[in-house]
Short mmCIF file of N, CA and C in Angstrom, two decimals:
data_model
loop_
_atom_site.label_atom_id
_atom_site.label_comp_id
_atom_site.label_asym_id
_atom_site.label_seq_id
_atom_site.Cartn_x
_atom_site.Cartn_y
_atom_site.Cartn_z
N UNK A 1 73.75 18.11 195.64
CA UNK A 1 72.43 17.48 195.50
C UNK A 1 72.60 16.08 194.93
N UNK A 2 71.62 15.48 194.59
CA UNK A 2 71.65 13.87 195.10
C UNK A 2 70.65 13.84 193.42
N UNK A 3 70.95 12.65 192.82
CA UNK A 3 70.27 12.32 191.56
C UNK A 3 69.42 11.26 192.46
N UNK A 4 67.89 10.95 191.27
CA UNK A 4 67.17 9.75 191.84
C UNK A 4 66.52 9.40 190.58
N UNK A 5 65.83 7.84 190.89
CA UNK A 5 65.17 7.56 190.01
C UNK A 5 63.88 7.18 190.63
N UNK A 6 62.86 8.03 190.47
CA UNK A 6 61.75 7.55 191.24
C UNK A 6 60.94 6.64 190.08
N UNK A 7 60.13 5.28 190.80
CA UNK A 7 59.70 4.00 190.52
C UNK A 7 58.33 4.08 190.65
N UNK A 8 57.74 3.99 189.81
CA UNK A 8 56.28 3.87 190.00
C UNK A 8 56.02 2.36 190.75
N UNK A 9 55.03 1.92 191.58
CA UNK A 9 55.17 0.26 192.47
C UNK A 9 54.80 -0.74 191.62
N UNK A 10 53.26 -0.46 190.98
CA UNK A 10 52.20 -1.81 190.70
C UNK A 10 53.10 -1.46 189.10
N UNK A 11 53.23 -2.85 188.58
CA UNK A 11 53.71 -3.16 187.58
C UNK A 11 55.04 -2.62 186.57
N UNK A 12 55.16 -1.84 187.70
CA UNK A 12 56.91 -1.84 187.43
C UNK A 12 57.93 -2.50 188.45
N UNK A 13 57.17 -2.43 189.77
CA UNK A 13 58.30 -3.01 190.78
C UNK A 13 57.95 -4.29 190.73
N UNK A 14 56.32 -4.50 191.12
CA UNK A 14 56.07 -6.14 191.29
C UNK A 14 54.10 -5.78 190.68
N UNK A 15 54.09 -7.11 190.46
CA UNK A 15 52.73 -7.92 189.91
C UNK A 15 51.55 -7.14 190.59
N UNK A 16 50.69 -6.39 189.57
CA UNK A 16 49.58 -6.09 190.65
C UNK A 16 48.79 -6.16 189.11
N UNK A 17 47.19 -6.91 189.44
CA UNK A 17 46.01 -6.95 188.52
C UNK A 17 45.01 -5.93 188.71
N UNK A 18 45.30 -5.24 189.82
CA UNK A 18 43.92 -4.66 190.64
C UNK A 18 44.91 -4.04 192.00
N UNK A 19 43.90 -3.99 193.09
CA UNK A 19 44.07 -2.55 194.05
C UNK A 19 45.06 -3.99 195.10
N UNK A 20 46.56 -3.58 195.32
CA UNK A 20 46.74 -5.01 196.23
C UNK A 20 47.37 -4.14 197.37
N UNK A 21 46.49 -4.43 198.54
CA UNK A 21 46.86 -4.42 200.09
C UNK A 21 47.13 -5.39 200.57
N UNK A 22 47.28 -6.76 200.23
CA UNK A 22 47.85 -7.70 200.90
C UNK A 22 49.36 -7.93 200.60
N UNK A 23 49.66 -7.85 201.71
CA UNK A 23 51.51 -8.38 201.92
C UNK A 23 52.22 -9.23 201.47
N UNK A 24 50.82 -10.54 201.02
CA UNK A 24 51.21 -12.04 201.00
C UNK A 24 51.05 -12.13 199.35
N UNK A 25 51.06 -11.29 199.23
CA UNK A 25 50.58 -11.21 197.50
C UNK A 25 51.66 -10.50 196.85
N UNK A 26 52.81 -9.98 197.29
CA UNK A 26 53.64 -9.35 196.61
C UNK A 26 54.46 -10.08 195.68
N UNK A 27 54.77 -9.72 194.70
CA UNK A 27 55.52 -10.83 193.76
C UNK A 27 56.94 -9.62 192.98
N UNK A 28 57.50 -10.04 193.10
CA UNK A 28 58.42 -8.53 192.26
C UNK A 28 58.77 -9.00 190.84
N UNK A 29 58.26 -8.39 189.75
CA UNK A 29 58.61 -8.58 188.40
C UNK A 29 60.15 -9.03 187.99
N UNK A 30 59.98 -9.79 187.13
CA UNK A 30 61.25 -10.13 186.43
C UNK A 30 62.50 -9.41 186.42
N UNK A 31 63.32 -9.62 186.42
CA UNK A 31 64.82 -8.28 186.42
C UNK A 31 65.24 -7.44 187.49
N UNK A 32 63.43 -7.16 188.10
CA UNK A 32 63.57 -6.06 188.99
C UNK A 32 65.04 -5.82 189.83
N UNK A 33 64.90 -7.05 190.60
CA UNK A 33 65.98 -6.93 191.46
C UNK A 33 67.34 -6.30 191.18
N UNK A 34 67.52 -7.11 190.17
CA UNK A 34 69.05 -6.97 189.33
C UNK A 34 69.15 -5.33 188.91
N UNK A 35 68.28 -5.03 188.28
CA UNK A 35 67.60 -3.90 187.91
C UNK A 35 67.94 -2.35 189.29
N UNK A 36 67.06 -2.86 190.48
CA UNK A 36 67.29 -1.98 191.33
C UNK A 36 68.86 -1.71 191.62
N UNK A 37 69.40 -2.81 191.41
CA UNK A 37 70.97 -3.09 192.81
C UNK A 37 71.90 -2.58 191.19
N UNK A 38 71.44 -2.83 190.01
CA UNK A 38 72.63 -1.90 188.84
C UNK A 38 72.19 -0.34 189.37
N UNK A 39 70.82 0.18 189.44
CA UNK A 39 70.56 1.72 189.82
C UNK A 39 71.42 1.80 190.59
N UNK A 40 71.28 1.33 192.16
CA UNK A 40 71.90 1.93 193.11
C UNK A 40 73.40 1.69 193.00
N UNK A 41 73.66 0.93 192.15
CA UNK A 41 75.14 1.01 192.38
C UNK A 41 75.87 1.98 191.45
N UNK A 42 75.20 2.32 190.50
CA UNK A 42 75.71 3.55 189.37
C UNK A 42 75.83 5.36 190.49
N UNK A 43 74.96 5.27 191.61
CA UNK A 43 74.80 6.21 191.68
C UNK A 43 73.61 6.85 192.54
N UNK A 44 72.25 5.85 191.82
CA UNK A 44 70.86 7.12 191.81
C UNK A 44 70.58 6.83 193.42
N UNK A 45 69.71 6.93 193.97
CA UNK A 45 68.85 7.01 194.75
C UNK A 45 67.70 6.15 194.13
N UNK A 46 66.79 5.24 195.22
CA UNK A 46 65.41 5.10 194.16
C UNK A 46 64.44 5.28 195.20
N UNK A 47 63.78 5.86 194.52
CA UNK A 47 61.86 6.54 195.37
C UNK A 47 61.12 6.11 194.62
N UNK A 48 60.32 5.16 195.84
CA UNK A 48 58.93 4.43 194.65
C UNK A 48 57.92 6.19 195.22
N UNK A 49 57.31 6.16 194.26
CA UNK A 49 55.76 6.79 194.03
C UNK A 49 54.77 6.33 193.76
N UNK A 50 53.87 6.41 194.32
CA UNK A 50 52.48 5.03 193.84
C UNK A 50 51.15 5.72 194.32
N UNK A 51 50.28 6.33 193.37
CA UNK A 51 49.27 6.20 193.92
C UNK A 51 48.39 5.04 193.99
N UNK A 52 47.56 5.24 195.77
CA UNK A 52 46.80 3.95 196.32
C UNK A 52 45.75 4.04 196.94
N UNK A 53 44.63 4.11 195.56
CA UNK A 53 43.28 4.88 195.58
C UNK A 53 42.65 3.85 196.01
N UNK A 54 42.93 2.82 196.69
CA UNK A 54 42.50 1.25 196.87
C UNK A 54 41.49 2.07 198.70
N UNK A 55 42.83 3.20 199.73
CA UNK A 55 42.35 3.30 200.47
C UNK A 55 41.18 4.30 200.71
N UNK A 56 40.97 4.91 199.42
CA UNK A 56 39.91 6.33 198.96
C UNK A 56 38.69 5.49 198.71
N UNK A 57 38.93 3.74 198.21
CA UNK A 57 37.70 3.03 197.95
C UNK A 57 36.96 2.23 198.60
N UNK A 58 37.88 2.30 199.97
CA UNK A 58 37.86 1.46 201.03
C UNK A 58 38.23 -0.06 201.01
N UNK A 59 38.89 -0.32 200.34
CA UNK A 59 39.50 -1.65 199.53
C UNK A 59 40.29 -2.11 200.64
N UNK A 60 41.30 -1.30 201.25
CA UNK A 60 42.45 -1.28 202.27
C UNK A 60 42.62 -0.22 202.97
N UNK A 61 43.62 -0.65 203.79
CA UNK A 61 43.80 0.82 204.66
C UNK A 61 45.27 1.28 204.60
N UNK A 62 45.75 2.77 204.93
CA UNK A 62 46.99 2.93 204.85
C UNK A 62 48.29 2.02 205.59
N UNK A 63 47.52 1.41 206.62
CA UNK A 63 48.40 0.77 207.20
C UNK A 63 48.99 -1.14 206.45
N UNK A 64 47.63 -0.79 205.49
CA UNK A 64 47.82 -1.91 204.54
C UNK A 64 49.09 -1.47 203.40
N UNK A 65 48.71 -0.47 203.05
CA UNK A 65 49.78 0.36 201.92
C UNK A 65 51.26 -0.04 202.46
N UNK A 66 51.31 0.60 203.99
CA UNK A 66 52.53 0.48 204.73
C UNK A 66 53.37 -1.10 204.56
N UNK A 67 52.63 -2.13 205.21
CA UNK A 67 52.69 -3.42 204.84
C UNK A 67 53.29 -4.13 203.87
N UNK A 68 52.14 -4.15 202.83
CA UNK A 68 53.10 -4.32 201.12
C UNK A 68 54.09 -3.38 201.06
N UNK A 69 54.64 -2.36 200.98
CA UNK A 69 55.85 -1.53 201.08
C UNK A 69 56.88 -2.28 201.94
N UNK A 70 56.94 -2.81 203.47
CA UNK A 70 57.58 -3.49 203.84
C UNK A 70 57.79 -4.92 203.46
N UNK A 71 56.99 -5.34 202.82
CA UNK A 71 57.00 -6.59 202.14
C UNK A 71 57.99 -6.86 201.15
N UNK A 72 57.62 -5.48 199.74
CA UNK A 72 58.38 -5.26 199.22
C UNK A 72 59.94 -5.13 199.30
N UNK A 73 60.03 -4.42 200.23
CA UNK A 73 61.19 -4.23 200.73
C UNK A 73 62.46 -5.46 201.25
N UNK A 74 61.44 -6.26 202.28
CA UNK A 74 61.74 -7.35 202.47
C UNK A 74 62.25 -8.73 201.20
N UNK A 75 61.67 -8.27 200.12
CA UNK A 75 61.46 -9.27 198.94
C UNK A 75 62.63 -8.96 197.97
N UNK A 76 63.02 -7.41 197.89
CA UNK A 76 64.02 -7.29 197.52
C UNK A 76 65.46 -7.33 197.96
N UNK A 77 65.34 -7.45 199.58
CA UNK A 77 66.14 -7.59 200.56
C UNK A 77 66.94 -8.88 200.28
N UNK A 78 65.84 -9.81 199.95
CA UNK A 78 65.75 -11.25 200.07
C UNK A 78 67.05 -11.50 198.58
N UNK A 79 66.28 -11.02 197.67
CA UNK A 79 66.63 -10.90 196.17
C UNK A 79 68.22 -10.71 196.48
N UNK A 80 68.60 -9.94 196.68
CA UNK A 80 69.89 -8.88 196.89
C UNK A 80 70.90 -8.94 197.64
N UNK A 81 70.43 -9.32 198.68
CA UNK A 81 71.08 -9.85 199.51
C UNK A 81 71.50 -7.94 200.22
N UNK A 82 70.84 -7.46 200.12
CA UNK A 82 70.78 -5.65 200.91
C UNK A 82 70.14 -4.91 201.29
N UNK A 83 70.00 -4.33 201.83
CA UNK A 83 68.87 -3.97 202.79
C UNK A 83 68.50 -2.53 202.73
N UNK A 84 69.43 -1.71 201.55
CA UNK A 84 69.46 -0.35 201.28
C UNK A 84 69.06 0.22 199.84
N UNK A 85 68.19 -0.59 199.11
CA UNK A 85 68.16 -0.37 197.89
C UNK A 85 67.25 0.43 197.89
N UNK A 86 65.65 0.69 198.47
CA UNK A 86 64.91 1.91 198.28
C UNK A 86 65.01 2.92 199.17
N UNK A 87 65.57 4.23 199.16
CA UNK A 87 65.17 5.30 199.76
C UNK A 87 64.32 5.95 200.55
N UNK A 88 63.22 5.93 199.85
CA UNK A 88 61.94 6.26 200.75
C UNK A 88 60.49 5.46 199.58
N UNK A 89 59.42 5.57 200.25
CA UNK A 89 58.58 5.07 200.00
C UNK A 89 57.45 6.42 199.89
N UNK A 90 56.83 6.79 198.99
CA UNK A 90 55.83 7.64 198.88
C UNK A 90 54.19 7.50 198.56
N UNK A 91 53.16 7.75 198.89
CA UNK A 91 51.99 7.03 198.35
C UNK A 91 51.27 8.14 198.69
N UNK A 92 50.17 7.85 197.80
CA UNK A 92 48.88 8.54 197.69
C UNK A 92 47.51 8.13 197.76
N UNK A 93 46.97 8.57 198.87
CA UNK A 93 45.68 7.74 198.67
C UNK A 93 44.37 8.38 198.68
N UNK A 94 44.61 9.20 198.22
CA UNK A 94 43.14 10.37 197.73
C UNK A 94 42.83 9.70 195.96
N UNK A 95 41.42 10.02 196.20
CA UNK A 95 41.16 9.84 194.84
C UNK A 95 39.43 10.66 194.30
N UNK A 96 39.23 11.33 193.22
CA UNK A 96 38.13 11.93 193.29
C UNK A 96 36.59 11.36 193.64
N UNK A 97 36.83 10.26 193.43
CA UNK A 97 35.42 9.28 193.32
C UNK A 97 35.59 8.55 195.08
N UNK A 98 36.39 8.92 196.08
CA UNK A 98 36.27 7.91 197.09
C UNK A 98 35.35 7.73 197.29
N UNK A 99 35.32 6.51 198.13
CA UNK A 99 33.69 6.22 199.02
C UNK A 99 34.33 6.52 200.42
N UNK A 100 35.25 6.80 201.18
CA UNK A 100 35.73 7.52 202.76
C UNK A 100 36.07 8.88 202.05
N UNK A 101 35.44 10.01 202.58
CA UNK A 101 35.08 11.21 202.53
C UNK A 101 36.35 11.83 202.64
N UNK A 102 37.52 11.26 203.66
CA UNK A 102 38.61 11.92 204.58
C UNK A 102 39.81 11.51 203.07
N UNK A 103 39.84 10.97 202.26
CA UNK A 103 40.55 10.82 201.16
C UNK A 103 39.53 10.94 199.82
N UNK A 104 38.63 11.74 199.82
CA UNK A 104 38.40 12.45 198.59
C UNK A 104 38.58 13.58 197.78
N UNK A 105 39.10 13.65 196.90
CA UNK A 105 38.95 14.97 195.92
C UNK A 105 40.62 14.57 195.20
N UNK A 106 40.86 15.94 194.61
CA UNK A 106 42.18 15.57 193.85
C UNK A 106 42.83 16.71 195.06
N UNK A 107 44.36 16.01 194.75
CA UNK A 107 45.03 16.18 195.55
C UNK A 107 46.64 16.24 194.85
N UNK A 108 47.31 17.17 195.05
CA UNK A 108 48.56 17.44 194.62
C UNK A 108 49.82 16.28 194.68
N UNK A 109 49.03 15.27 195.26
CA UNK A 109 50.45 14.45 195.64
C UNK A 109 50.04 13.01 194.39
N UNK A 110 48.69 13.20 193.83
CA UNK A 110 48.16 11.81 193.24
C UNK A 110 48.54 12.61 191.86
N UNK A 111 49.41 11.54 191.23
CA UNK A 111 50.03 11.65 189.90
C UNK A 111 48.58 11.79 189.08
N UNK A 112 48.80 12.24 187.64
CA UNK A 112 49.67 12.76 187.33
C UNK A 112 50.13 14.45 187.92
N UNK A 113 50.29 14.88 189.09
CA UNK A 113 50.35 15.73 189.65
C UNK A 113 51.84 15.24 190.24
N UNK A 114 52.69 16.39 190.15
CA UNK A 114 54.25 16.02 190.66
C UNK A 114 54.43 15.89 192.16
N UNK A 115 53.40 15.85 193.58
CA UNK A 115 53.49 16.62 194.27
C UNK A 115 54.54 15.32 195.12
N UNK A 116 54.18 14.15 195.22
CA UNK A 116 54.97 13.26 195.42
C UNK A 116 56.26 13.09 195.42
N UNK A 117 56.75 13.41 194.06
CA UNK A 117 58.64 14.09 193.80
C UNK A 117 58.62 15.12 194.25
N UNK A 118 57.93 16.21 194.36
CA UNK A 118 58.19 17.29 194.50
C UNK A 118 59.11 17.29 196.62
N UNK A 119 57.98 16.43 197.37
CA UNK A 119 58.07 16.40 198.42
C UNK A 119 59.29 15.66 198.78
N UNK A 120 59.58 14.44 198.02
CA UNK A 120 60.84 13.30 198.14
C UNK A 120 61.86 14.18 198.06
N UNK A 121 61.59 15.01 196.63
CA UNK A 121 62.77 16.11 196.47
C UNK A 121 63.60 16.45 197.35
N UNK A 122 62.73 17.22 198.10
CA UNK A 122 63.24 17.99 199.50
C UNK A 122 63.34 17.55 200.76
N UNK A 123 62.73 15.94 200.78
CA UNK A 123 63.22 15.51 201.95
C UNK A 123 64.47 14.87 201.81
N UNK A 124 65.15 14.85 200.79
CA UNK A 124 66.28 13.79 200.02
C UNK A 124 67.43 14.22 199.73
N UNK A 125 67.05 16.40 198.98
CA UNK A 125 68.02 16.72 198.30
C UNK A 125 68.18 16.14 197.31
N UNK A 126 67.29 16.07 196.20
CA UNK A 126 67.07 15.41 195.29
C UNK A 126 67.09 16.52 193.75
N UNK A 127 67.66 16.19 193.32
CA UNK A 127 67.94 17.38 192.00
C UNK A 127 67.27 16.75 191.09
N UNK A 128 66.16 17.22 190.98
CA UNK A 128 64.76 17.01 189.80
C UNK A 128 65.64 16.74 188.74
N UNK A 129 66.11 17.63 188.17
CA UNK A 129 66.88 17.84 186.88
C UNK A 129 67.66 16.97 186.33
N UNK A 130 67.94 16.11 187.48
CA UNK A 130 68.79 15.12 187.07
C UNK A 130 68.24 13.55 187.45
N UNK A 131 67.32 13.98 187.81
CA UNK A 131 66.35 12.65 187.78
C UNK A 131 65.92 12.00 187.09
N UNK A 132 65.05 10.81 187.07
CA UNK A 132 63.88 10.10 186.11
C UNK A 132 63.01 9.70 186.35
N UNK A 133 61.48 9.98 186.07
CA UNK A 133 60.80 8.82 186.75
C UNK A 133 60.92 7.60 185.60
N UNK A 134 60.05 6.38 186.30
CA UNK A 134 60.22 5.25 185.21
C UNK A 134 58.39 4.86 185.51
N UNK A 135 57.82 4.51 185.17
CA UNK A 135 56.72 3.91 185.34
C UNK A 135 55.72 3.09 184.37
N UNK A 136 54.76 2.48 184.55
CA UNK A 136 53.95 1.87 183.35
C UNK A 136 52.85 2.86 182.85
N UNK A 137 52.84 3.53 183.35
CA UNK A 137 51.45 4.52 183.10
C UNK A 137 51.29 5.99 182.52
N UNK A 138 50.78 6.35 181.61
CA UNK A 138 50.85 8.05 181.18
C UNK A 138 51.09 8.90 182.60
N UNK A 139 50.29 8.97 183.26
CA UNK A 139 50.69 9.47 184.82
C UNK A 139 51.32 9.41 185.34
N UNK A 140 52.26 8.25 185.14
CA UNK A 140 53.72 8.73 185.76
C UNK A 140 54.54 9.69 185.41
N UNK A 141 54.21 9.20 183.60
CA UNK A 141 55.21 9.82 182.64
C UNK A 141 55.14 11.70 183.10
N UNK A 142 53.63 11.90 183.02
CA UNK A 142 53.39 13.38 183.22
C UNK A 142 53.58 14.14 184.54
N UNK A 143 53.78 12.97 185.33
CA UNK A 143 54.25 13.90 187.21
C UNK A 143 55.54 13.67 186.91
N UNK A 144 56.49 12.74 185.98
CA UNK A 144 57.70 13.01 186.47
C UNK A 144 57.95 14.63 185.41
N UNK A 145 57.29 14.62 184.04
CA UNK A 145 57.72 15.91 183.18
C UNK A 145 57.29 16.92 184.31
N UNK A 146 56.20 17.00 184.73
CA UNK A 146 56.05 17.92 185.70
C UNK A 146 56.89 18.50 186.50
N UNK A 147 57.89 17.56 187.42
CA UNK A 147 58.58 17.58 188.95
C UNK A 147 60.13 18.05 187.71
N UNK A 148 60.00 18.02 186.26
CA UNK A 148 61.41 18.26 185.76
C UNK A 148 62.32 17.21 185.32
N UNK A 149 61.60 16.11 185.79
CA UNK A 149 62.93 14.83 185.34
C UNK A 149 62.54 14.13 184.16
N UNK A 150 63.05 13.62 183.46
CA UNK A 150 63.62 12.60 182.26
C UNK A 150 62.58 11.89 182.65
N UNK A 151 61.41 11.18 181.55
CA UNK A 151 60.47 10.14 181.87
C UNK A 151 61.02 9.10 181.11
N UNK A 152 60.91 7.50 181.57
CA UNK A 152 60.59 6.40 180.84
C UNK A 152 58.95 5.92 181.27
N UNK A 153 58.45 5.38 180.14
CA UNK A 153 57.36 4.54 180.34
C UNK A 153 57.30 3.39 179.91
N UNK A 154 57.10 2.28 180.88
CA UNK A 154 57.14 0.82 180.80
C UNK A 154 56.15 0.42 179.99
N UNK A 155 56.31 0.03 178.24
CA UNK A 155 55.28 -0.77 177.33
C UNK A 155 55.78 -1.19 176.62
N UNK A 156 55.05 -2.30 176.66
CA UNK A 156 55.25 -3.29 175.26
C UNK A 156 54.36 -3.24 174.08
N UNK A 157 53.34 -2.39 174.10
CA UNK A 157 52.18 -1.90 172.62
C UNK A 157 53.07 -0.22 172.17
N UNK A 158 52.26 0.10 171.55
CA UNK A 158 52.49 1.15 170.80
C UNK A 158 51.72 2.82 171.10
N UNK A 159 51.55 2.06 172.37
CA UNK A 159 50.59 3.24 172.67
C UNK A 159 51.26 4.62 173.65
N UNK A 160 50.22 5.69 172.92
CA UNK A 160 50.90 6.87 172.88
C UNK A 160 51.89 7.94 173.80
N UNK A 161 52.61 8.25 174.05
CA UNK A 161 53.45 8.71 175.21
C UNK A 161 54.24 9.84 175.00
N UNK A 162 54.02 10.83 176.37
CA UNK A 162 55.01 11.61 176.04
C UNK A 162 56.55 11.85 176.56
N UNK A 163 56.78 10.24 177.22
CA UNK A 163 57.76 9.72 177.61
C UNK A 163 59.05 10.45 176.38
N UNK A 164 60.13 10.43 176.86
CA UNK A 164 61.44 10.58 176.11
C UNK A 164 61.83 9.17 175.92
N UNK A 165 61.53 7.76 176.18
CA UNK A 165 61.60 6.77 175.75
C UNK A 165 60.55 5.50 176.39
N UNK A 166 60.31 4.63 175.43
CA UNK A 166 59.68 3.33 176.39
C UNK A 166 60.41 2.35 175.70
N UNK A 167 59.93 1.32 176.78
CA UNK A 167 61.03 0.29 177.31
C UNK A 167 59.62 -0.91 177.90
N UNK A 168 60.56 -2.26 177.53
CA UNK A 168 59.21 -3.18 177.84
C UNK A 168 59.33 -3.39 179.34
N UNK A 169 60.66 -3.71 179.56
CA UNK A 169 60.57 -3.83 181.32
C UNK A 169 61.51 -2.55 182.09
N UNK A 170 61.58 -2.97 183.11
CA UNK A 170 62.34 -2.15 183.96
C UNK A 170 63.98 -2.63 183.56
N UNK A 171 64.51 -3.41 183.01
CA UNK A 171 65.29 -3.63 183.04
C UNK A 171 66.41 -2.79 181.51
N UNK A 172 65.44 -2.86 180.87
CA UNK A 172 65.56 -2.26 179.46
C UNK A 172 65.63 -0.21 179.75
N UNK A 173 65.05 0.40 180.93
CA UNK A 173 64.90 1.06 181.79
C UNK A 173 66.42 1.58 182.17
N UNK A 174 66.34 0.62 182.53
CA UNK A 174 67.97 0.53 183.39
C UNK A 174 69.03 1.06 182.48
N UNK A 175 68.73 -0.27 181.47
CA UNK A 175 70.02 -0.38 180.57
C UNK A 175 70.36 1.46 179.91
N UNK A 176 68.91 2.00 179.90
CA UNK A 176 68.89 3.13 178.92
C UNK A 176 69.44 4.12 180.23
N UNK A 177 68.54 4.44 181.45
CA UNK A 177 69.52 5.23 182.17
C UNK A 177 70.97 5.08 182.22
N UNK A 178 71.16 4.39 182.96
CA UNK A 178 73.00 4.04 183.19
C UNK A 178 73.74 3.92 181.48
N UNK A 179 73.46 3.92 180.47
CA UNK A 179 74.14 4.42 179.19
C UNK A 179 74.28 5.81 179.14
N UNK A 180 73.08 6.69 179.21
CA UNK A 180 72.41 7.78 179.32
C UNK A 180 73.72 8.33 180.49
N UNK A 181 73.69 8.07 181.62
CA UNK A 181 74.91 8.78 182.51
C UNK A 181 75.83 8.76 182.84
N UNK A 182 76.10 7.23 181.84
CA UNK A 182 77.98 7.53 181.52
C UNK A 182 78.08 7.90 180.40
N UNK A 183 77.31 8.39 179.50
CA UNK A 183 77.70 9.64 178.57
C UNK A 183 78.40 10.96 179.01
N UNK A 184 77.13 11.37 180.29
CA UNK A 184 77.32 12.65 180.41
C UNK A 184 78.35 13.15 181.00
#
């Protein structure tokens, strides 16, 4: 089986203020890059997870989701100079309050619900157990305890978590996984 580190998108991978379906708007946070290409080279796998209640609000459409994901991709491509750094791409776009009927209610795959890892899992061969998620948000923290893996949560305040560590960027992230698994 295969270790991973699944990535939460908006404000851990790149810049988001609000719900972003545009392509042309992608910006990838500080370190990131460097950040992704130390993961993949130690080892992990990386799976973004993102819920993208933007298309439950009618904000965008999935094929917008798709888009920025290739964007992304492209941006880190750019960065890196490689073309293999994310794995798969996962998203969610149900949300309880939609205004399109066909993505309303809760749904097993929209964090904090594991159903997202759960599915990457098994399309990947992905050993929960030896995973992490990383993300900015309590909801990440609690779908990755959920799915079994090691949480980080991305903050710079003091606010409350039931993360096993936080870290201000992704990079600080990094540093703590890859210490963390040449221990073991």
């Amino acid at each position: 089986m295969r270790r991973a580190i699944f990535l939460d998108r908006d404000n851990t991978i790149i810049h988001n203020d609000g719900h972003l379906g545009d392509p042309d708007a992608v910006h990838l946070m500080d370190g990131v890059a460097d950040a992704l290409v130390r993961m993949r080279e130690a080892g992990f796998d990386l799976i973004v997870v993102t819920n993208q209640s933007g298309v439950a609000r009618g904000l965008f459409t999935e094929d917008d989701v798709k888009a920025v994901h290739r964007s992304i991709d492209d941006s880190i491509a750019q960065a890196t100079g490689r073309d293999d750094i994310i794995l798969g791409w996962y998203y969610s776009p149900w949300h309880p309050e939609a205004v399109i009927q066909a993505y309303k209610g809760d749904h097993p795959t929209r964090k904090p619900e594991p159903g997202m890892l759960t599915q990457a899992a098994e399309d990947h061969d992905i050993d929960l157990k030896s995973s992490w998620m990383v993300g900015d948000q309590e909801r990440d923290v609690e779908a990755g305890m959920a799915a079994g893996c090691r949480s980080i949560r991305l903050a710079n305040d003091k606010t409350g978590t039931r993360a096993e560590l936080r870290c201000p960027t992704l990079t600080e992230a990094t540093d703590h996984i890859l210490m963390e698994s040449t221990a073991q």
